[in-house]
Amino acid sequence: DAGITQSPRHKVTETGTPVTLRCHQTENHRYMYWYRQDPGHGLRLIHYSYGVKDTDKGEVSDGYSVSRSKTEDFLLTLESATSSQTSVYFCAISESGQGQSPLHFGNGTRLTVT
Amino acid sequence: QQQVKQSPQSLIVQKGGISIINCAYENTAFDYFPWYQQFPGKGPALLIAIRPDVSEKKEGRFTISFNKSAKQFSLHIMDSQPGDSATYFCAAANGNKLVFGAGTILRVKS
């Protein structure tokens, strides 16, 4: 596996509480991504980063924010979790943009919002 | 709006058979078509990819067939094995935009 660690691996939280998911890489790749995976929808991009402090929105960014203060860390924050954010969240990294080099995924965080 | 349509949703194949998963795209600007394989509890991993300058790419038992005029591409798994049981995602990309299909759950029966 590429050096990608997601934490926590599982989390149960209540509606309205803030949640932060962490992605740590040891590959020194420039690009980092957060996806969510839901049945029938495949993988949908939430936010991505193309460098330290450089981030942009993806397809389903509402209700999420991200931060990247170091090359190796990319944080995803749900400011006020909702039941619709129950999902499996994957972090991915790539050397170049998504359309130019393979994505390497972490093993995911299963988030349940009750 | 689903830019990449993948079918079937699920597929059961006997060991030794051929598994076929199809994808269709809309945006003619897409120029990179990867397939990802995902085992339970793991993240997806790149399986094979093709660019539209070729109509077919083969890696071992896995083959991508690409039809640019029809805007379709497919994954063929020859001599399917129980270890191939996984979820498969097709995707299409242009520059920094990558769109995934909804996924196909493949089960190979021994």
Short mmCIF file of C-alpha atoms in Angstrom, two decimals:
data_model
loop_
_atom_site.label_atom_id
_atom_site.label_comp_id
_atom_site.label_asym_id
_atom_site.label_seq_id
_atom_site.Cartn_x
_atom_site.Cartn_y
_atom_site.Cartn_z
CA ASP A 1 0.00 0.00 0.00
CA ALA A 2 1.08 3.55 -0.71
CA GLY A 3 1.96 5.33 2.53
CA ILE A 4 -1.47 6.72 3.32
CA THR A 5 -2.97 6.56 6.79
CA GLN A 6 -6.50 7.64 7.57
CA SER A 7 -7.70 8.22 11.09
CA PRO A 8 -9.93 7.31 12.69
CA ARG A 9 -10.97 4.17 10.78
CA HIS A 10 -14.44 4.21 12.32
CA LYS A 11 -16.41 6.95 14.02
CA VAL A 12 -19.93 7.32 15.32
CA THR A 13 -21.07 10.82 16.10
CA GLU A 14 -24.27 12.69 16.78
CA THR A 15 -26.04 15.12 14.50
CA GLY A 16 -24.77 18.66 14.95
CA THR A 17 -21.35 17.78 16.32
CA PRO A 18 -18.12 18.74 14.55
CA VAL A 19 -15.98 15.95 13.13
CA THR A 20 -12.44 16.01 11.74
CA LEU A 21 -10.95 13.22 9.66
CA ARG A 22 -7.22 13.06 9.09
CA CYS A 23 -5.19 11.84 6.16
CA HIS A 24 -1.43 11.44 6.46
CA GLN A 25 0.89 10.53 3.56
CA THR A 26 4.54 9.59 3.48
CA GLU A 27 4.91 9.75 -0.32
CA ASN A 28 5.48 13.51 -0.60
CA HIS A 29 2.82 13.71 -3.34
CA ARG A 30 1.62 17.16 -4.26
CA TYR A 31 -2.07 16.33 -4.72
CA MET A 32 -4.40 15.07 -2.00
CA TYR A 33 -8.12 14.37 -2.23
CA TRP A 34 -11.11 13.56 -0.10
CA TYR A 35 -13.82 11.35 -1.59
CA ARG A 36 -16.98 9.89 -0.18
CA GLN A 37 -18.32 6.52 -1.27
CA ASP A 38 -22.01 5.75 -1.19
CA PRO A 39 -23.93 2.86 -2.77
CA GLY A 40 -25.17 3.75 -6.23
CA HIS A 41 -22.99 6.86 -6.44
CA GLY A 42 -19.50 5.48 -6.72
CA LEU A 43 -16.80 7.83 -5.48
CA ARG A 44 -17.53 11.53 -5.38
CA LEU A 45 -14.92 14.22 -4.85
CA ILE A 46 -15.45 16.48 -1.84
CA HIS A 47 -12.35 18.68 -1.85
CA TYR A 48 -8.81 18.44 -3.08
CA SER A 49 -5.48 20.11 -2.51
CA TYR A 50 -2.75 20.87 -5.02
CA GLY A 51 -0.23 22.10 -2.48
CA VAL A 52 0.20 23.42 1.04
CA LYS A 53 -2.64 25.85 1.76
CA ASP A 54 -3.96 25.38 -1.81
CA THR A 55 -7.35 23.72 -1.89
CA ASP A 56 -10.40 23.65 -4.12
CA LYS A 57 -13.95 22.34 -4.06
CA GLY A 58 -15.11 19.13 -5.62
CA GLU A 59 -18.49 17.84 -6.70
CA VAL A 60 -20.05 17.51 -3.22
CA SER A 61 -18.34 20.12 -1.05
CA ASP A 62 -21.34 21.60 0.79
CA GLY A 63 -21.04 21.03 4.55
CA TYR A 64 -17.34 20.19 4.39
CA SER A 65 -14.13 22.16 4.80
CA VAL A 66 -10.50 21.14 4.44
CA SER A 67 -7.09 22.32 5.49
CA ARG A 68 -3.57 21.47 4.46
CA SER A 69 -0.86 23.10 6.56
CA LYS A 70 1.82 20.51 5.73
CA THR A 71 2.52 18.47 2.59
CA GLU A 72 1.82 15.24 4.44
CA ASP A 73 -1.45 16.08 6.16
CA PHE A 74 -4.90 16.82 4.75
CA LEU A 75 -7.80 17.32 7.14
CA LEU A 76 -11.50 17.06 6.35
CA THR A 77 -13.91 18.78 8.74
CA LEU A 78 -17.64 18.41 9.01
CA GLU A 79 -18.55 21.57 10.91
CA SER A 80 -21.96 20.27 11.99
CA ALA A 81 -22.51 16.66 11.03
CA THR A 82 -25.80 15.60 9.45
CA SER A 83 -27.22 12.13 8.82
CA SER A 84 -26.70 12.64 5.08
CA GLN A 85 -22.97 12.71 5.77
CA THR A 86 -23.01 9.11 6.95
CA SER A 87 -20.64 7.52 4.47
CA VAL A 88 -17.24 5.97 3.91
CA TYR A 89 -14.61 8.63 3.37
CA PHE A 90 -11.47 7.97 1.37
CA CYS A 91 -8.34 10.02 1.14
CA ALA A 92 -6.29 9.72 -2.03
CA ILE A 93 -2.99 11.10 -3.27
CA SER A 94 -1.39 11.55 -6.68
CA GLU A 95 1.83 12.94 -8.08
CA SER A 96 0.05 14.96 -10.74
CA GLY A 97 -3.59 15.89 -11.27
CA GLN A 98 -6.35 13.26 -11.31
CA GLY A 99 -6.38 12.98 -15.07
CA GLN A 100 -2.64 12.58 -15.40
CA SER A 101 -1.46 10.09 -12.81
CA PRO A 102 -2.98 7.26 -10.78
CA LEU A 103 -4.77 7.89 -7.53
CA HIS A 104 -3.57 5.97 -4.47
CA PHE A 105 -6.25 5.55 -1.85
CA GLY A 106 -6.17 5.04 1.87
CA ASN A 107 -8.31 2.36 3.49
CA GLY A 108 -11.13 4.68 4.41
CA THR A 109 -12.98 6.04 7.42
CA ARG A 110 -16.48 4.77 8.07
CA LEU A 111 -18.49 7.63 9.58
CA THR A 112 -21.93 7.16 11.07
CA VAL A 113 -23.95 10.20 12.07
CA THR A 114 -26.86 9.32 14.38
CA GLN B 1 -25.77 14.39 -13.47
CA GLN B 2 -23.96 11.14 -13.97
CA GLN B 3 -21.23 11.70 -16.50
CA VAL B 4 -20.07 8.08 -16.51
CA LYS B 5 -22.72 5.36 -16.59
CA GLN B 6 -21.57 1.91 -15.47
CA SER B 7 -23.37 -1.39 -15.86
CA PRO B 8 -24.27 -3.84 -14.52
CA GLN B 9 -24.60 -2.92 -10.84
CA SER B 10 -23.73 -6.48 -9.88
CA LEU B 11 -22.46 -9.53 -11.69
CA ILE B 12 -22.11 -13.19 -10.81
CA VAL B 13 -19.75 -15.27 -12.94
CA GLN B 14 -18.63 -18.86 -12.69
CA LYS B 15 -14.95 -19.57 -12.12
CA GLY B 16 -13.19 -19.66 -15.46
CA GLY B 17 -15.79 -17.50 -17.17
CA ILE B 18 -15.50 -14.03 -18.68
CA SER B 19 -16.62 -11.02 -16.67
CA ILE B 20 -17.66 -7.97 -18.67
CA ILE B 21 -18.36 -4.52 -17.23
CA ASN B 22 -19.43 -1.65 -19.44
CA CYS B 23 -19.15 2.10 -19.13
CA ALA B 24 -20.41 4.98 -21.23
CA TYR B 25 -19.41 8.61 -21.02
CA GLU B 26 -20.80 11.87 -22.32
CA ASN B 27 -17.97 14.37 -22.30
CA THR B 28 -15.89 13.99 -25.46
CA ALA B 29 -13.07 15.92 -23.79
CA PHE B 30 -12.28 12.95 -21.54
CA ASP B 31 -8.88 11.54 -22.48
CA TYR B 32 -7.94 9.10 -19.73
CA PHE B 33 -10.00 6.07 -18.73
CA PRO B 34 -8.83 4.12 -15.66
CA TRP B 35 -10.39 1.15 -13.92
CA TYR B 36 -10.11 0.72 -10.17
CA GLN B 37 -10.57 -2.47 -8.16
CA GLN B 38 -11.74 -2.40 -4.56
CA PHE B 39 -11.74 -5.25 -2.05
CA PRO B 40 -13.93 -5.09 1.08
CA GLY B 41 -12.46 -2.87 3.77
CA LYS B 42 -9.85 -1.44 1.43
CA GLY B 43 -9.51 1.61 -0.74
CA PRO B 44 -9.74 1.34 -4.53
CA ALA B 45 -6.55 0.56 -6.41
CA LEU B 46 -5.72 1.25 -10.05
CA LEU B 47 -6.15 -1.90 -12.10
CA ILE B 48 -5.60 -0.80 -15.69
CA ALA B 49 -6.02 2.39 -17.72
CA ILE B 50 -6.32 3.42 -21.35
CA ARG B 51 -6.05 6.59 -23.41
CA PRO B 52 -8.23 7.06 -26.52
CA ASP B 53 -5.40 6.70 -29.01
CA VAL B 54 -5.69 2.90 -28.70
CA SER B 55 -8.76 0.67 -28.97
CA GLU B 56 -7.60 -2.06 -26.63
CA LYS B 57 -5.17 -2.60 -23.79
CA LYS B 58 -4.40 -5.92 -22.18
CA GLU B 59 -2.65 -6.65 -18.91
CA GLY B 60 -2.68 -10.31 -18.01
CA ARG B 61 -6.28 -11.48 -17.73
CA PHE B 62 -7.62 -7.92 -17.78
CA THR B 63 -8.46 -6.13 -21.03
CA ILE B 64 -9.94 -2.69 -21.68
CA SER B 65 -11.81 -2.25 -24.96
CA PHE B 66 -12.41 1.33 -26.05
CA ASN B 67 -14.89 2.60 -28.66
CA LYS B 68 -14.34 6.31 -29.15
CA SER B 69 -17.16 6.85 -31.64
CA ALA B 70 -19.70 5.19 -29.35
CA LYS B 71 -18.21 6.84 -26.24
CA GLN B 72 -18.05 3.49 -24.53
CA PHE B 73 -15.39 1.39 -22.87
CA SER B 74 -15.46 -1.94 -21.14
CA LEU B 75 -13.42 -4.19 -18.86
CA HIS B 76 -13.10 -7.87 -19.69
CA ILE B 77 -11.75 -10.28 -17.09
CA MET B 78 -10.78 -13.55 -18.73
CA ASP B 79 -10.67 -16.82 -16.79
CA SER B 80 -12.33 -15.13 -13.82
CA GLN B 81 -11.19 -16.37 -10.41
CA PRO B 82 -12.76 -16.17 -6.95
CA GLY B 83 -9.94 -13.78 -6.00
CA ASP B 84 -11.30 -11.35 -8.60
CA SER B 85 -14.44 -10.90 -6.49
CA ALA B 86 -14.43 -7.18 -5.75
CA THR B 87 -16.08 -3.91 -6.68
CA TYR B 88 -14.89 -2.40 -9.95
CA PHE B 89 -15.12 1.28 -10.82
CA CYS B 90 -14.61 2.77 -14.23
CA ALA B 91 -13.65 6.42 -14.47
CA ALA B 92 -13.05 9.11 -17.06
CA ALA B 93 -10.77 12.10 -16.79
CA ASN B 94 -9.75 15.27 -18.51
CA GLY B 95 -6.94 17.32 -17.03
CA ASN B 96 -7.74 17.66 -13.34
CA LYS B 97 -11.30 16.39 -13.54
CA LEU B 98 -11.94 12.71 -12.82
CA VAL B 99 -15.42 11.20 -12.68
CA PHE B 100 -16.19 7.71 -11.41
CA GLY B 101 -18.94 5.32 -12.44
CA ALA B 102 -21.26 3.96 -9.75
CA GLY B 103 -19.39 0.66 -9.47
CA THR B 104 -20.01 -3.02 -10.23
CA ILE B 105 -19.93 -5.69 -7.55
CA LEU B 106 -18.41 -8.82 -9.08
CA ARG B 107 -18.76 -12.20 -7.47
CA VAL B 108 -16.94 -15.16 -8.99
CA LYS B 109 -18.40 -18.47 -7.89
CA SER B 110 -16.02 -21.38 -7.42
#
